[in-house]
Each structure stands twice: as structure tokens, then as C-alpha cells.
Amino acid sequence: MTDTSVPPIPAWLAHLPTVGGLVVPWITPRTADGRYLFGSVDRDRMEHALLRRRCGVCGRPHADRLVLLMRLSDLPRRCTSEPPLHPQCAAYTITACPMVAGRLDHYRSTPMRLDATIAPAQDSAARQGSPAEPWFAVWLDGYQVVTDHGNLAASYADRRLLRLRPITWRLPGIP
């Protein structure tokens, strides 16, 4: 049986480091002792990606189509602090990330071990141990940078959605 939690790495992402067979997204922080903190975001790289229109996974500039991976709670605000992704980077993330793929039913219950150079996400304490939210892929042709709860965020409030696709949303009674 093949382990589907470790998908093949696309050639497009071969320039990035890997850990345990998974690509380390460009916005993932690295501690002073060399550990990558999957599930966390390097604030400087996140802001760089948002402001300079770069993909949060590969770090390359965006073209004409991009994808926001959003939790259900992000949808009403029409924005997220996660930078947009290229469609191919979003496809890899949807397969590789256990949270986005729906392989985890709760957020981590213990705080992430950070060093002095990394600050925790503002909402990490609120999510700690909580049930995982459904995820969605929001396809766009652009976005606006806004401030949301004190953080820079990618907003599509002034845009027409090209597509909204559920990733882990399940209707009751339908597998």
C-alpha cells in the first residue's frame, strides 16, 4: 500500500528544502537550531509574499491565476493572512498538508516549541486543541492587501471569485 500522506514532489518545487519527504513551504519559519515549524508562518516572509505578490509555497511571483486556501471562518471576512498560491502549489499543499487535506481532525493540543526569533500566530491559543475547520480553495485573478485583526491579509472583497471549491467540507449524511 502506498503512503498517500507523502505525495511526490513536483519538479516546480524541487528548489525548496524537504523534511520527511515533504516540501517546506517558503513561508515556514526555521528555528535557530535548524528545525522547520510546519503549521506556523514566518511573519516577514508572509508579509513579503503578500506585498510583493509571491506564492507562499514556492516564493515565486504570481501570474494570472492564484488560489487562497481558506478555513471556513475566513470566508465571511473574504480574507486570510496566508499568502496566495500558484494553482500547482495549491494542489501540492492540498495533498501534502495534513490539516488542509483533512487528515487531522483537531489542531495541535500543545503549543509549538518556538525560539526567541519566532512569535506565535495571534490565533494559535484560540485554536489549540480545537476541532479542525473545513478548508476551501478560492480561485482568483488578483487580490488586495488589507489589514485584518492587526495582520496583513490577502482580500478578495473587491474581486469576483473565479471558483470556490470545498476541500474538506462535507454535507451531513454525504460521505
Coordinates of C-alpha atoms in Angstrom, one line a residue:
M1 CA 0.0 0.0 0.0
T2 CA 1.3 3.5 -0.9
D3 CA 1.6 6.2 1.8
T4 CA -0.7 9.0 0.5
S5 CA 0.4 11.4 3.2
V6 CA 3.8 11.9 1.4
P7 CA 2.9 12.8 -2.1
P8 CA 5.6 13.0 -4.9
I9 CA 7.4 16.4 -5.0
P10 CA 6.6 18.3 -8.2
A11 CA 9.6 19.5 -10.2
W12 CA 8.3 23.0 -9.8
L13 CA 9.1 22.7 -6.1
A14 CA 12.4 21.0 -6.3
H15 CA 14.3 24.1 -5.3
L16 CA 12.8 24.0 -1.8
P17 CA 14.1 22.1 1.3
T18 CA 12.3 19.0 2.3
V19 CA 11.7 17.3 5.7
G20 CA 10.3 13.8 5.9
G21 CA 9.7 13.8 2.1
L22 CA 7.6 16.9 2.3
V23 CA 8.4 20.3 0.7
V24 CA 9.0 23.0 3.3
P25 CA 6.9 26.0 2.2
W26 CA 8.8 29.2 1.6
I27 CA 6.9 31.0 4.4
T28 CA 7.6 28.3 7.0
P29 CA 9.8 29.6 9.9
R30 CA 13.1 27.9 10.8
T31 CA 14.4 27.9 14.4
A32 CA 17.9 28.8 15.3
D33 CA 18.7 25.1 15.8
G34 CA 17.5 24.3 12.2
R35 CA 14.0 22.9 12.8
Y36 CA 11.3 23.9 10.4
L37 CA 8.0 24.7 12.1
F38 CA 5.3 23.2 9.8
G39 CA 1.9 24.7 10.6
S40 CA 3.5 28.1 11.5
V41 CA 4.3 31.1 9.4
D42 CA 7.4 33.3 9.2
R43 CA 5.8 36.8 9.6
D44 CA 8.5 38.6 7.5
R45 CA 8.2 36.1 4.6
M46 CA 4.4 36.1 4.8
E47 CA 4.3 39.9 4.5
H48 CA 6.9 39.9 1.8
A49 CA 4.8 37.3 -0.2
L50 CA 1.6 39.4 0.3
L51 CA 3.1 42.7 -0.6
R52 CA 5.3 41.6 -3.5
R53 CA 2.8 39.2 -4.9
R54 CA 4.7 36.0 -4.3
C55 CA 3.5 32.4 -3.7
G56 CA 3.5 31.3 -0.1
V57 CA 4.8 27.8 -1.0
C58 CA 7.4 28.4 -3.7
G59 CA 8.2 32.1 -3.2
R60 CA 8.0 32.8 -6.9
P61 CA 6.0 35.7 -8.4
H62 CA 2.3 35.2 -9.2
A63 CA 1.0 35.0 -12.8
D64 CA -2.7 35.5 -13.8
R65 CA -4.3 32.9 -11.5
L66 CA -3.9 32.3 -7.8
V67 CA -5.5 30.3 -5.1
L68 CA -6.2 31.2 -1.4
L69 CA -6.5 28.2 0.9
M70 CA -9.0 29.4 3.5
R71 CA -10.7 28.0 6.6
L72 CA -14.5 28.2 6.9
S73 CA -14.1 31.1 9.4
D74 CA -12.1 33.1 6.9
L75 CA -14.8 33.1 4.2
P76 CA -17.2 35.6 5.7
R77 CA -14.3 38.2 6.0
R78 CA -13.2 37.4 2.5
C79 CA -9.6 37.5 3.5
T80 CA -6.8 35.4 5.0
S81 CA -3.3 36.1 6.4
E82 CA -1.9 33.2 4.3
P83 CA -0.4 34.4 1.0
P84 CA -2.0 33.2 -2.2
L85 CA -0.5 30.2 -4.0
H86 CA 0.1 29.2 -7.6
P87 CA -2.5 26.6 -8.7
Q88 CA 0.2 23.9 -8.8
C89 CA 1.5 24.8 -5.4
A90 CA -2.1 24.8 -4.0
A91 CA -2.6 21.3 -5.5
Y92 CA 0.5 20.0 -3.8
T93 CA -0.5 21.6 -0.5
I94 CA -4.0 20.2 -0.6
T95 CA -2.4 16.7 -0.9
A96 CA 0.6 17.2 1.4
C97 CA -0.6 19.3 4.3
P98 CA -2.4 17.0 6.8
M99 CA -4.6 19.9 8.1
V100 CA -5.7 21.2 4.7
A101 CA -6.1 17.6 3.4
G102 CA -8.4 16.8 6.3
R103 CA -6.2 14.1 7.8
L104 CA -6.2 15.9 11.2
D105 CA -9.5 16.4 13.0
H106 CA -8.1 18.8 15.6
Y107 CA -5.5 21.4 15.8
R108 CA -2.4 20.6 17.9
S109 CA -3.2 20.5 21.6
T110 CA 0.2 21.6 22.8
P111 CA 1.9 24.9 22.0
M112 CA 4.6 24.8 19.3
R113 CA 8.2 24.9 20.6
L114 CA 9.4 28.3 19.4
D115 CA 12.7 30.1 19.9
A116 CA 13.3 33.8 20.6
T117 CA 13.2 34.7 16.9
I118 CA 9.7 33.4 16.2
A119 CA 6.4 34.8 17.6
P120 CA 3.3 32.6 17.8
A121 CA 0.4 33.3 15.5
Q122 CA -2.2 35.5 17.1
D123 CA -5.0 32.9 17.0
S124 CA -2.8 29.9 17.9
A125 CA -4.0 29.8 21.5
A126 CA -7.7 30.0 20.5
R127 CA -7.2 27.1 18.0
Q128 CA -5.1 24.9 20.3
G129 CA -6.9 21.6 20.6
S130 CA -10.0 22.8 18.8
P131 CA -11.7 20.8 16.1
A132 CA -10.3 21.4 12.6
E133 CA -12.3 23.6 10.4
P134 CA -13.3 22.8 6.8
W135 CA -10.9 24.1 4.2
F136 CA -11.7 25.8 0.8
A137 CA -9.8 26.7 -2.3
V138 CA -10.7 30.2 -3.5
W139 CA -9.5 30.8 -7.1
L140 CA -8.9 34.4 -8.1
D141 CA -7.2 36.6 -10.7
G142 CA -5.8 39.0 -8.1
Y143 CA -6.2 40.3 -4.5
Q144 CA -5.9 43.4 -2.4
V145 CA -3.6 43.6 0.7
V146 CA -5.6 44.7 3.7
T147 CA -5.1 44.7 7.5
D148 CA -7.2 42.1 9.3
H149 CA -7.0 41.8 13.1
G150 CA -3.7 43.7 13.1
N151 CA -2.1 41.5 10.4
L152 CA -1.6 41.9 6.7
A153 CA -4.0 39.7 4.7
A154 CA -5.0 38.8 1.2
S155 CA -8.5 40.0 0.5
Y156 CA -10.9 39.3 -2.4
A157 CA -13.6 41.6 -1.2
D158 CA -13.2 43.8 -4.3
R159 CA -12.9 40.8 -6.7
R160 CA -15.1 38.4 -8.5
L161 CA -14.4 34.8 -7.5
L162 CA -13.4 32.6 -10.3
R163 CA -14.1 29.4 -8.3
L164 CA -14.8 28.4 -4.7
R165 CA -14.0 24.7 -4.2
P166 CA -14.5 22.8 -0.9
I167 CA -11.5 20.8 0.1
T168 CA -12.7 19.2 3.3
W169 CA -16.3 20.5 3.6
R170 CA -18.8 17.6 3.9
L171 CA -22.5 17.9 3.9
P172 CA -24.2 16.0 6.7
G173 CA -25.1 12.5 5.7
I174 CA -23.0 12.6 2.5
P175 CA -19.6 10.8 2.6

